[in-house]
CSV table of C-alpha atoms in Angstrom, one decimal:
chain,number,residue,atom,x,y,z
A,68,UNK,CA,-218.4,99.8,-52.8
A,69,UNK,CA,-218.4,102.9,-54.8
A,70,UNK,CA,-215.4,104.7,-56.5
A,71,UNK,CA,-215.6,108.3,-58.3
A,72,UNK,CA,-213.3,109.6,-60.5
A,73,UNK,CA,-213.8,113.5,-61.0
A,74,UNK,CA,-211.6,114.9,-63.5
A,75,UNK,CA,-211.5,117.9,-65.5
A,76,UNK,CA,-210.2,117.4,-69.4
A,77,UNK,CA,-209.4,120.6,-71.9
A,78,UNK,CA,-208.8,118.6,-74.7
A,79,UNK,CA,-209.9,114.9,-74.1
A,80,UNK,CA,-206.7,113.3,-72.6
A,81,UNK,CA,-207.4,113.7,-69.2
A,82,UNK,CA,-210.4,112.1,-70.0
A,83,UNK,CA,-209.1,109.1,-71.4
A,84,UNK,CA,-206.5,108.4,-68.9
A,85,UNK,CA,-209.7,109.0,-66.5
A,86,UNK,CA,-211.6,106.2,-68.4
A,87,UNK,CA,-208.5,103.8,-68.1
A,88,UNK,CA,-208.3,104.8,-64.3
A,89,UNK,CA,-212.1,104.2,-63.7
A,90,UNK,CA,-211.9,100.8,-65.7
A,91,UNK,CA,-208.7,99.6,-63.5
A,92,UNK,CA,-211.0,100.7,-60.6
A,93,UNK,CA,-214.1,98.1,-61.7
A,94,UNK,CA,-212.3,95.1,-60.3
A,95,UNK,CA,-216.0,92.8,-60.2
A,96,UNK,CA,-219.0,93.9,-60.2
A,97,UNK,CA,-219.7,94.8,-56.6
A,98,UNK,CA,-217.6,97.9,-56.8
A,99,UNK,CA,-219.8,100.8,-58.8
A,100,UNK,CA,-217.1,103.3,-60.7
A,101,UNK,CA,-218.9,106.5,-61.9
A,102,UNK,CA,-216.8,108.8,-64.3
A,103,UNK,CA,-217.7,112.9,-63.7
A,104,UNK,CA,-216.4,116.0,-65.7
A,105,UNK,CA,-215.9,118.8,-62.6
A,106,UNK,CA,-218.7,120.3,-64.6
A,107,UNK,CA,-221.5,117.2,-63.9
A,108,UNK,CA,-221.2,116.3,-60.7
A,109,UNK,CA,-223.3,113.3,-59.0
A,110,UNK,CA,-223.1,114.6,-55.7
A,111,UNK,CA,-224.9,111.8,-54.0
A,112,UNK,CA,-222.8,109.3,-55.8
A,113,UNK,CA,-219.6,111.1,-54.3
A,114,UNK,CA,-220.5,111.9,-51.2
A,115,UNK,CA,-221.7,108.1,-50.6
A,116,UNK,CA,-218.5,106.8,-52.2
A,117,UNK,CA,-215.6,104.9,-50.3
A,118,UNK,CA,-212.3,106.6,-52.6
A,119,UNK,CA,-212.5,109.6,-55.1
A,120,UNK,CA,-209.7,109.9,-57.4
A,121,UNK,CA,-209.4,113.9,-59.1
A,122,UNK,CA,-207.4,114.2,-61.7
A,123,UNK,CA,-207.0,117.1,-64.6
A,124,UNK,CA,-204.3,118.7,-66.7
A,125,UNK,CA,-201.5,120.6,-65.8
A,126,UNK,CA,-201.5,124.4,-66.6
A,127,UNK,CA,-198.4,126.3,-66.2
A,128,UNK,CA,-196.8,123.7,-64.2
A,129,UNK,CA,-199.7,123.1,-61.4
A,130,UNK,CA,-203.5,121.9,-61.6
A,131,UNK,CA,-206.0,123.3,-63.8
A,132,UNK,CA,-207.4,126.4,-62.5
A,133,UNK,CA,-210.8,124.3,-63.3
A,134,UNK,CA,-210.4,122.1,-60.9
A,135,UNK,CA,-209.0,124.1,-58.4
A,136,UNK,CA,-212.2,126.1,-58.4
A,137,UNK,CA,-214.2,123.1,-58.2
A,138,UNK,CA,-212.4,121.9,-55.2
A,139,UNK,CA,-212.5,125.5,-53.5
A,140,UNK,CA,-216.2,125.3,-53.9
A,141,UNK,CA,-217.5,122.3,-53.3
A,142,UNK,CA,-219.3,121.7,-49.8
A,143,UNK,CA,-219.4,117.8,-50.1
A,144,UNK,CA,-218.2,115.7,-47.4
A,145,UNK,CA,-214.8,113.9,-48.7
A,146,UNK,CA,-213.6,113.4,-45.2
A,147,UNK,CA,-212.1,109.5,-44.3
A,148,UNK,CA,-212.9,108.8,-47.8
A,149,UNK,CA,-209.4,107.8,-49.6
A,150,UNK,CA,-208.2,110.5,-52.4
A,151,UNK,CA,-206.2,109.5,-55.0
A,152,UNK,CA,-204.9,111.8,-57.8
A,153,UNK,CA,-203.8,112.0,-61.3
A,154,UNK,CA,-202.5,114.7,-63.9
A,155,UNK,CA,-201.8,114.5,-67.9
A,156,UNK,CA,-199.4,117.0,-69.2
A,157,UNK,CA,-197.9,118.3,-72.8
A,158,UNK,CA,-194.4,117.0,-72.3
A,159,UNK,CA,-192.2,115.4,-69.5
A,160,UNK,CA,-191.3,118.2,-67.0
A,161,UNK,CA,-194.8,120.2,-67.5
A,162,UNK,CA,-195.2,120.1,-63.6
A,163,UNK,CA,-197.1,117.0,-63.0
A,164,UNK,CA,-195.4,116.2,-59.4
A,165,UNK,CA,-196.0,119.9,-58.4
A,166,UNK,CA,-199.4,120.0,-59.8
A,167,UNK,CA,-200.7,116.3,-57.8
A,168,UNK,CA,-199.2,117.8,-54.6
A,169,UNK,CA,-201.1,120.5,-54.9
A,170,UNK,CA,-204.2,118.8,-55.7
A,171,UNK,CA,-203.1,116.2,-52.6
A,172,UNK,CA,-202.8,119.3,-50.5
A,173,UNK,CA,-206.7,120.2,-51.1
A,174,UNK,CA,-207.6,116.2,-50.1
A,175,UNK,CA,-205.2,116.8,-46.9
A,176,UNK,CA,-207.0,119.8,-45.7
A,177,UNK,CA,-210.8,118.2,-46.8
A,178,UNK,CA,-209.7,114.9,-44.4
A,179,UNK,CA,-209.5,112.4,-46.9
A,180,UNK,CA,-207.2,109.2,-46.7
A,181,UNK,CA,-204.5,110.4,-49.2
A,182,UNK,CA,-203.7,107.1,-51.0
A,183,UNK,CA,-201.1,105.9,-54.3
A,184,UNK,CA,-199.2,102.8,-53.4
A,185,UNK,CA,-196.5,104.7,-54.0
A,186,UNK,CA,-193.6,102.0,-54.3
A,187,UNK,CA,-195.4,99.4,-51.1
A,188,UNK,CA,-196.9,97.6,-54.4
A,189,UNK,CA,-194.0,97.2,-56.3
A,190,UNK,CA,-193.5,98.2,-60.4
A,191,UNK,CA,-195.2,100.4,-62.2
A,192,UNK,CA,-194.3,103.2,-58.9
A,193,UNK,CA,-196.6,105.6,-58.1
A,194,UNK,CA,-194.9,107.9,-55.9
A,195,UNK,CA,-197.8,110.8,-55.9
A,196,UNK,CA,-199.9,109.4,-58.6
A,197,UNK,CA,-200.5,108.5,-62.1
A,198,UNK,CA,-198.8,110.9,-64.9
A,199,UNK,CA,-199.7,110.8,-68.8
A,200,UNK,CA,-198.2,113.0,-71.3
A,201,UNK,CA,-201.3,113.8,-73.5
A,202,UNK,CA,-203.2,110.6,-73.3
A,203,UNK,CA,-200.0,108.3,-72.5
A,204,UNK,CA,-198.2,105.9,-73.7
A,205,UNK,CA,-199.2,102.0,-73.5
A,206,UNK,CA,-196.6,101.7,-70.1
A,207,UNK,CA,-198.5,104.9,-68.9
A,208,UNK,CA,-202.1,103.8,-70.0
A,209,UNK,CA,-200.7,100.3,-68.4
A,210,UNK,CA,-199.9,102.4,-65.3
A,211,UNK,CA,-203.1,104.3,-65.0
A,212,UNK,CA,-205.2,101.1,-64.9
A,213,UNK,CA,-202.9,99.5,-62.3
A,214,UNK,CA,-203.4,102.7,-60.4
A,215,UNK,CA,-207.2,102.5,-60.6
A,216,UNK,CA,-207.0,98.5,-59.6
A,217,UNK,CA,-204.6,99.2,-56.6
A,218,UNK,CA,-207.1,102.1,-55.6
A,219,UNK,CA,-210.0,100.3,-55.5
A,220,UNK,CA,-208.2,97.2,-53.9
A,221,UNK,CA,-207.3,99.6,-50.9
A,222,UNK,CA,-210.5,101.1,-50.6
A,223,UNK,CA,-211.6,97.3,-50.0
A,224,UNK,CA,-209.4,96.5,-47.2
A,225,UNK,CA,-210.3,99.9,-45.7
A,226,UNK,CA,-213.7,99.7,-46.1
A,227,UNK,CA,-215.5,96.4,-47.4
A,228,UNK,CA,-217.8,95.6,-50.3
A,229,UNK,CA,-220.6,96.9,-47.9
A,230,UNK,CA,-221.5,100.1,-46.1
């Protein structure tokens, strides 16, 4: 089973709370997690995976305009493939709810399998997501890598170890 994370990081958070995410993901060692900055892309590694979790900054209380033109641009095929999302912002209230519904929005209209957990798994809730203000705390670095495990752990009851 494969797993991407695709994230876009201005000043190394988002990539660190992507590395946590990505390391929650890698429950054994039949499930291949790939990390990718929206600016090195492994196409064939996303377009063959089972889940894709994006996740980015918050800019002026929505998603970074980075990765809203990646996702505007990008012809892959992320259809039945569950999307997950994440966001780091500069302080509590920097629009991290608003900015994963709008990155959840772009999965909606691609066809993907929008997919948290939400509050079905019990504590730490995910009710759109995982959120980190700058790189998070230990309960929010603790919540991202539950995040990643609960992903990956859906993606195989959906889909198997196996294509």
């Amino acid at each position: 089973m494969k797993i991407s994370v695709i994230y876009h990081s201005e000043t190394g958070n988002t990539k660190k709370v992507a590395e946590i995410i990505s390391q929650g993901a890698k429950l054994d060692e039949t499930v291949d997690v790939k990390l990718m900055s929206v600016d090195d892309i492994d196409e064939a590694f996303v377009e063959g995976s089972d889940a894709v979790i994006f996740g980015c900054p918050t800019h002026r209380g929505m998603f970074s305009w980075q990765m809203n033109k990646w996702l505007g641009r990008t012809r892959l095929k992320l259809a039945g493939k569950i999307g997950s999302v994440f966001v780091t912002e500069g302080y509590i209230g920097g629009g991290a709810e608003t900015a994963e519904m709008g990155l959840i929005g772009h999965m909606l209209v691609t066809g993907m399998l929008v997919y948290s957990a939400g509050t079905s798994a019990g504590q730490p809730f995910t009710h759109y997501g995982a959120v980190a203000v700058k790189d998070g705390d230990e309960a929010q670095k603790e919540r991202a890598r539950i995040f990643g495990e609960r992903i990956a752990r859906k993606a195989l009851e959906l889909f198997g170890r196996e294509k």
